[in-house]
Coordinates of C-alpha atoms in Angstrom, one line a residue:
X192 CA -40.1 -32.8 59.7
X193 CA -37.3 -31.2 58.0
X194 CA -35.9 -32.1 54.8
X195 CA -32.9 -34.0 54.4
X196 CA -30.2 -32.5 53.4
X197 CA -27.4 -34.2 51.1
X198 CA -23.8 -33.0 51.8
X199 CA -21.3 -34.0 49.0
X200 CA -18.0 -33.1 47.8
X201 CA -18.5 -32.9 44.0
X202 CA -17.3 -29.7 42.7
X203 CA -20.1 -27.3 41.8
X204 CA -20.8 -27.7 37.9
X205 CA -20.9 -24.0 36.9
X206 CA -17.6 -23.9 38.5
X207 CA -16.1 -26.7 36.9
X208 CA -17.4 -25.8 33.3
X209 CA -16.0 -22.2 34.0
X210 CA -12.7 -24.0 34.4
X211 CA -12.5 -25.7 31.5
X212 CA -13.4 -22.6 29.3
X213 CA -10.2 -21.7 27.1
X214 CA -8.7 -18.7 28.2
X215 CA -9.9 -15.6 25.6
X216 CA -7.6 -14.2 23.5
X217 CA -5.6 -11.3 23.9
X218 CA -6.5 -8.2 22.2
X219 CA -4.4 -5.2 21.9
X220 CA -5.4 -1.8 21.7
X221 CA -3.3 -0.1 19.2
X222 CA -1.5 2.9 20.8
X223 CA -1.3 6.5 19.4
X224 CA 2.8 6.2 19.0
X225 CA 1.9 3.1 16.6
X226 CA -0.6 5.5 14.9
X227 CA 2.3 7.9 14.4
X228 CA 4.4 5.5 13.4
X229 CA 1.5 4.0 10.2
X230 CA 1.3 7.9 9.6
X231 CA -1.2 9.3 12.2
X232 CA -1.1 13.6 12.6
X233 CA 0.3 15.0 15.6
X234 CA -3.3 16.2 16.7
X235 CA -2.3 17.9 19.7
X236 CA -0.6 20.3 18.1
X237 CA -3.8 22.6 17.9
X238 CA -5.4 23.8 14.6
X239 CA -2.9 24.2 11.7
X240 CA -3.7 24.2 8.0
X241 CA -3.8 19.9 7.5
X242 CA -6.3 20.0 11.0
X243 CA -8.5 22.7 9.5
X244 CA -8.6 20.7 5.9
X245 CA -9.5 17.8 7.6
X246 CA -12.2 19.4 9.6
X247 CA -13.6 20.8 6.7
X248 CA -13.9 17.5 4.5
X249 CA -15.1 15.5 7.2
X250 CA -18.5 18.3 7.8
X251 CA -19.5 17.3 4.3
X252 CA -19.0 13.7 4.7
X253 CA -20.7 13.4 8.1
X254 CA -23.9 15.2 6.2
X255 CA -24.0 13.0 3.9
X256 CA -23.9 10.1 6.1
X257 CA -25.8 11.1 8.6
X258 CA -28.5 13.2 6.9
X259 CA -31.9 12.6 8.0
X260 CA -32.6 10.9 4.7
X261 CA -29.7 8.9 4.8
X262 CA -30.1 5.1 4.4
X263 CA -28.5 3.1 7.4
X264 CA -26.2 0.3 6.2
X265 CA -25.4 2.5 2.8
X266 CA -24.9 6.0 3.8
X267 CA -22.8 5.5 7.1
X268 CA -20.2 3.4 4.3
X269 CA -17.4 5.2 3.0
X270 CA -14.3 4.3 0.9
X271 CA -10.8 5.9 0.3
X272 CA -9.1 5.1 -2.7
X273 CA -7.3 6.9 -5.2
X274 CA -5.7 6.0 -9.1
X275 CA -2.0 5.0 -8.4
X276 CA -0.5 4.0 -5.0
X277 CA 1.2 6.6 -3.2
X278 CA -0.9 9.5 -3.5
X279 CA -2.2 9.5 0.8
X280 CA -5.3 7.9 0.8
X281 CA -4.1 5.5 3.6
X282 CA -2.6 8.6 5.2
X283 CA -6.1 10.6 4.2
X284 CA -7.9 7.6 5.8
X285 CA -6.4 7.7 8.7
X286 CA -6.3 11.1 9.9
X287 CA -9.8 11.5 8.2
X288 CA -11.1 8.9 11.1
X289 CA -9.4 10.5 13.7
X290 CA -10.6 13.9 12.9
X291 CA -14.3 12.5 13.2
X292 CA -13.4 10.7 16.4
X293 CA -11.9 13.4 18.1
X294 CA -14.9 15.6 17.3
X295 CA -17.0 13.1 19.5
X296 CA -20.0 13.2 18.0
X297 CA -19.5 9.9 16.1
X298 CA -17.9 6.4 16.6
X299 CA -15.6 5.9 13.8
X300 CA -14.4 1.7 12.6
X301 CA -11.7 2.0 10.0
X302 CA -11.6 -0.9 7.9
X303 CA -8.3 -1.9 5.8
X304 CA -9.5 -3.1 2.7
X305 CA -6.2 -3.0 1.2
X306 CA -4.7 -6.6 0.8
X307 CA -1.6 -5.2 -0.7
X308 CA 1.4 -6.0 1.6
X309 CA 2.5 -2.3 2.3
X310 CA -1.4 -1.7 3.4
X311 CA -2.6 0.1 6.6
X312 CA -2.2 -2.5 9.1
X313 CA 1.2 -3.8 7.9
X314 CA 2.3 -0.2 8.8
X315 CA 0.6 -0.7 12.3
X316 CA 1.8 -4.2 13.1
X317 CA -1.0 -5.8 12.4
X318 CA -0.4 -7.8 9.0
X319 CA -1.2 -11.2 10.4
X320 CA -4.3 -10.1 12.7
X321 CA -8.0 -11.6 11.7
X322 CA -10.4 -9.4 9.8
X323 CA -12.4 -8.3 6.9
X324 CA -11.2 -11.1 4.8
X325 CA -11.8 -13.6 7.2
X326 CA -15.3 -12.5 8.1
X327 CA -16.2 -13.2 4.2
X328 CA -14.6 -16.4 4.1
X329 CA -16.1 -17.8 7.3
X330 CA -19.7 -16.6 8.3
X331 CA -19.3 -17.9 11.5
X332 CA -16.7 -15.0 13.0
X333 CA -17.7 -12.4 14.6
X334 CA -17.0 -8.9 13.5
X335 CA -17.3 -7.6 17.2
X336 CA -14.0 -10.2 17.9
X337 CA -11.9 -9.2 15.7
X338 CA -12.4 -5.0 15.9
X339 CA -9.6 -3.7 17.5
X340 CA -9.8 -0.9 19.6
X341 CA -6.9 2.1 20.0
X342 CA -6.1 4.5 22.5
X343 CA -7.9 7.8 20.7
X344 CA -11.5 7.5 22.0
X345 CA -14.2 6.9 19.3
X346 CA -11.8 5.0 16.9
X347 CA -11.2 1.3 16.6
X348 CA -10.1 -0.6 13.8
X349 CA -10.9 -3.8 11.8
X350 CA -7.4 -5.0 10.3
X351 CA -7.6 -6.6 6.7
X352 CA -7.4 -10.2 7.7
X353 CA -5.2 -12.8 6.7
X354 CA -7.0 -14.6 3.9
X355 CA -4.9 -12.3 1.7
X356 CA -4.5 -14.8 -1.3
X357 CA -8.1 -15.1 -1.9
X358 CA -8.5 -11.2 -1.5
X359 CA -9.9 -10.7 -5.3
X360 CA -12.2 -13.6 -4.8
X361 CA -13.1 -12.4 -1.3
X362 CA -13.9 -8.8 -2.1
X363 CA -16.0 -9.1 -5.5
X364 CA -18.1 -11.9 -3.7
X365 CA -21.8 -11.8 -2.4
X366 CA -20.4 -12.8 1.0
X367 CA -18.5 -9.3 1.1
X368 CA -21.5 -7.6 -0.1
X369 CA -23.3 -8.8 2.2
X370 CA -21.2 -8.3 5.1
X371 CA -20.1 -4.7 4.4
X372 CA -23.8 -4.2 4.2
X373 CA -24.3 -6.1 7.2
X374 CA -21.5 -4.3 9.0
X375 CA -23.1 -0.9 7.9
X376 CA -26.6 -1.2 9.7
X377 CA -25.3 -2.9 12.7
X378 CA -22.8 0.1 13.1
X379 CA -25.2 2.5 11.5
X380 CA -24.5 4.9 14.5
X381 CA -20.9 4.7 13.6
X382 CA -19.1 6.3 10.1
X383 CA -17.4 2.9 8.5
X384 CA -13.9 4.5 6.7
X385 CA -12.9 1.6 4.3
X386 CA -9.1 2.2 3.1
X387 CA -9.4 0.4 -0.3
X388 CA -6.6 -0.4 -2.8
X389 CA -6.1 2.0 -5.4
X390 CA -8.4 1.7 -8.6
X391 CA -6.1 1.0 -11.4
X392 CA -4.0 -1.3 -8.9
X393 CA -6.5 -3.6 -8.3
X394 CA -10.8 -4.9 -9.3
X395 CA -11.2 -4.3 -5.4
X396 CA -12.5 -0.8 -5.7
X397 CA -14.4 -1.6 -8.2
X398 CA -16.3 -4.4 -6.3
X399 CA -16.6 -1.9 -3.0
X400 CA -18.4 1.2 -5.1
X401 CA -21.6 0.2 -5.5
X402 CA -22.2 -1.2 -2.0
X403 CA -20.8 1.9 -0.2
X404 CA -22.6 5.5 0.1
X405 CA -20.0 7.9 -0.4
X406 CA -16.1 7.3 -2.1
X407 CA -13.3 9.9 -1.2
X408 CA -10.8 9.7 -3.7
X409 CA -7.5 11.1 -3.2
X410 CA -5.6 12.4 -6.3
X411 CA -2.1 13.7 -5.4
X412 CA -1.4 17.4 -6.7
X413 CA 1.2 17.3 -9.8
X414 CA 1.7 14.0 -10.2
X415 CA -1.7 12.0 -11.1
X416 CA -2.5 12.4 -14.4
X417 CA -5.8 13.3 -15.9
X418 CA -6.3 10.3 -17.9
X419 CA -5.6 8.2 -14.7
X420 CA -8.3 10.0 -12.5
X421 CA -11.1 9.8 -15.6
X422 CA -10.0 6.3 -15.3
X423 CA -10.3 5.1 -12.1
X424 CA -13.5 7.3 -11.8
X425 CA -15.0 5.1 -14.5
X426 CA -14.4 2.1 -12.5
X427 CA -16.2 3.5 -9.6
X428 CA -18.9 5.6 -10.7
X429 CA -21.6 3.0 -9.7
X430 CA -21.0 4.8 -6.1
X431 CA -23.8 7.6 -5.9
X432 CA -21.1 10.4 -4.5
X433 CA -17.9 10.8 -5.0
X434 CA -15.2 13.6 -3.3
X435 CA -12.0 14.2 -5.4
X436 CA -9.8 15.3 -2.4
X437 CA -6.2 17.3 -4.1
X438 CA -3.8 15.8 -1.6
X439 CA 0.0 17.0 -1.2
X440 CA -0.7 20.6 -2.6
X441 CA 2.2 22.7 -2.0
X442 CA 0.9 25.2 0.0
X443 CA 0.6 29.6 -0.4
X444 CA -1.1 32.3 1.1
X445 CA -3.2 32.0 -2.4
X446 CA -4.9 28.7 -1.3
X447 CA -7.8 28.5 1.1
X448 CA -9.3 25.6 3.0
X449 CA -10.9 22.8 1.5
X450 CA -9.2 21.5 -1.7
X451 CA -11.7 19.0 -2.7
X452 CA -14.5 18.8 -5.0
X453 CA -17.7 16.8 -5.4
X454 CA -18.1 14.4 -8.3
X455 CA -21.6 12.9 -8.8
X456 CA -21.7 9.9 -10.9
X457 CA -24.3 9.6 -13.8

């Protein structure tokens, strides 16, 4: 005897709770002209002397992330900062990241960690955008929602966030230890570039050293004063490795490649 079969016209249920689902956000993928615009290399130009520098700081970097040593979640971290604004570490950080993203070898997430209001992603547009902030205020976001990705292959971006008032709070916390950490071994295949405030501007460098592998710090040529390097270099040393990179060097046939030094704190 066959079964009966019941014929209605209610709607079918994964349908209906499909319909009512919010619509997802937009998310933009930040273009290379906005790149340009916050400061971004003209890369397809072909090797010329601020490529090759580039090129060469990044191999040493990479090694040290990437070693086969290297801790995941420590070694992977890096931070940009330098003594006094203005010296192109937000410029260094950028180009740095797409240097390694071009290569190809390695996924690059550049993090503004800058919650001054001429920071990195006020210069892309993205000033009011969810991020790094936000992620250490409220443990329920997820990071993967609010990366941005951009149209160089490799490189996407976590903007700074919009908790901005609470950003001194918010970056010396255990919550942003604990996410940066957190953030480093679940992208541990990926080199985390975290543009930070500059040392003797803000404590947020300070809070960042010891929780990241490796610091670049920018000094710009003739203008940063000794006192203010030894400094900010005090405030950071509880970072393992630190690069000095000599930015803004006016340039001669005297100077080679690769104006940057190591610096291992004690």
């Amino acid at each position: 005897m066959p079964a009966d079969v019941l014929v209605t016209d209610a709607p079918n249920q994964e349908v209906e709770e499909a319909r009512e689902q919010p619509p997802q956000p937009h998310r933009p993928i930040v273009d290379v002209a906005t790149l340009e615009r916050a400061g971004l290399f003209d890369w397809t130009r072909g090797r010329s002397r601020i490529s090759e520098e580039f090129r060469l700081a990044q191999r040493q970097l990479l090694r040290a992330a990437f070693a086969p040593t290297a801790e995941a979640g420590l070694s992977n971290l890096l931070m940009v900062t330098s003594a006094r604004p203005g010296e192109g570490k937000s410029f260094t950080a950028l180009n740095l990241a797409c240097s390694v993203a071009l290569q190809g070898d390695h996924d690059v997430l550049l993090v503004d960690s800058d919650a001054k209001r001429d920071s990195l992603c006020q210069a892309l547009g993205l000033g009011d955008a969810p991020g790094i902030l936000d992620l250490a205020a409220d443990p329920s976001l997820d990071a993967a929602d609010l990366i941005l990705r951009t149209e160089i292959e490799h490189l996407s971006i976590l903007p700074v966030g919009q908790e901005r008032g609470r950003s001194s709070e918010l970056f010396a916390s255990r919550e942003m230890t604990q996410l940066v950490q957190r953030l480093g071994r679940r992208y541990s295949d990926r080199l985390l570039i975290l543009d930070a405030a500059p040392c003797l501007s803000t404590s947020d460098p300070a809070a960042l050293a010891p929780i990241v592998g490796q610091v670049l710090f920018v000094v710009e040529a003739e203008r940063t004063q000794r006192d203010e390097v030894e400094a900010a270099l005090d405030l950071i040393q509880a970072c393992p490795l630190i690069l000095l990179l000599l930015n803004k060097v006016q340039m001669s046939t005297r100077y080679t490649f690769g104006a940057y030094s190591n610096y291992y704190s004690s």
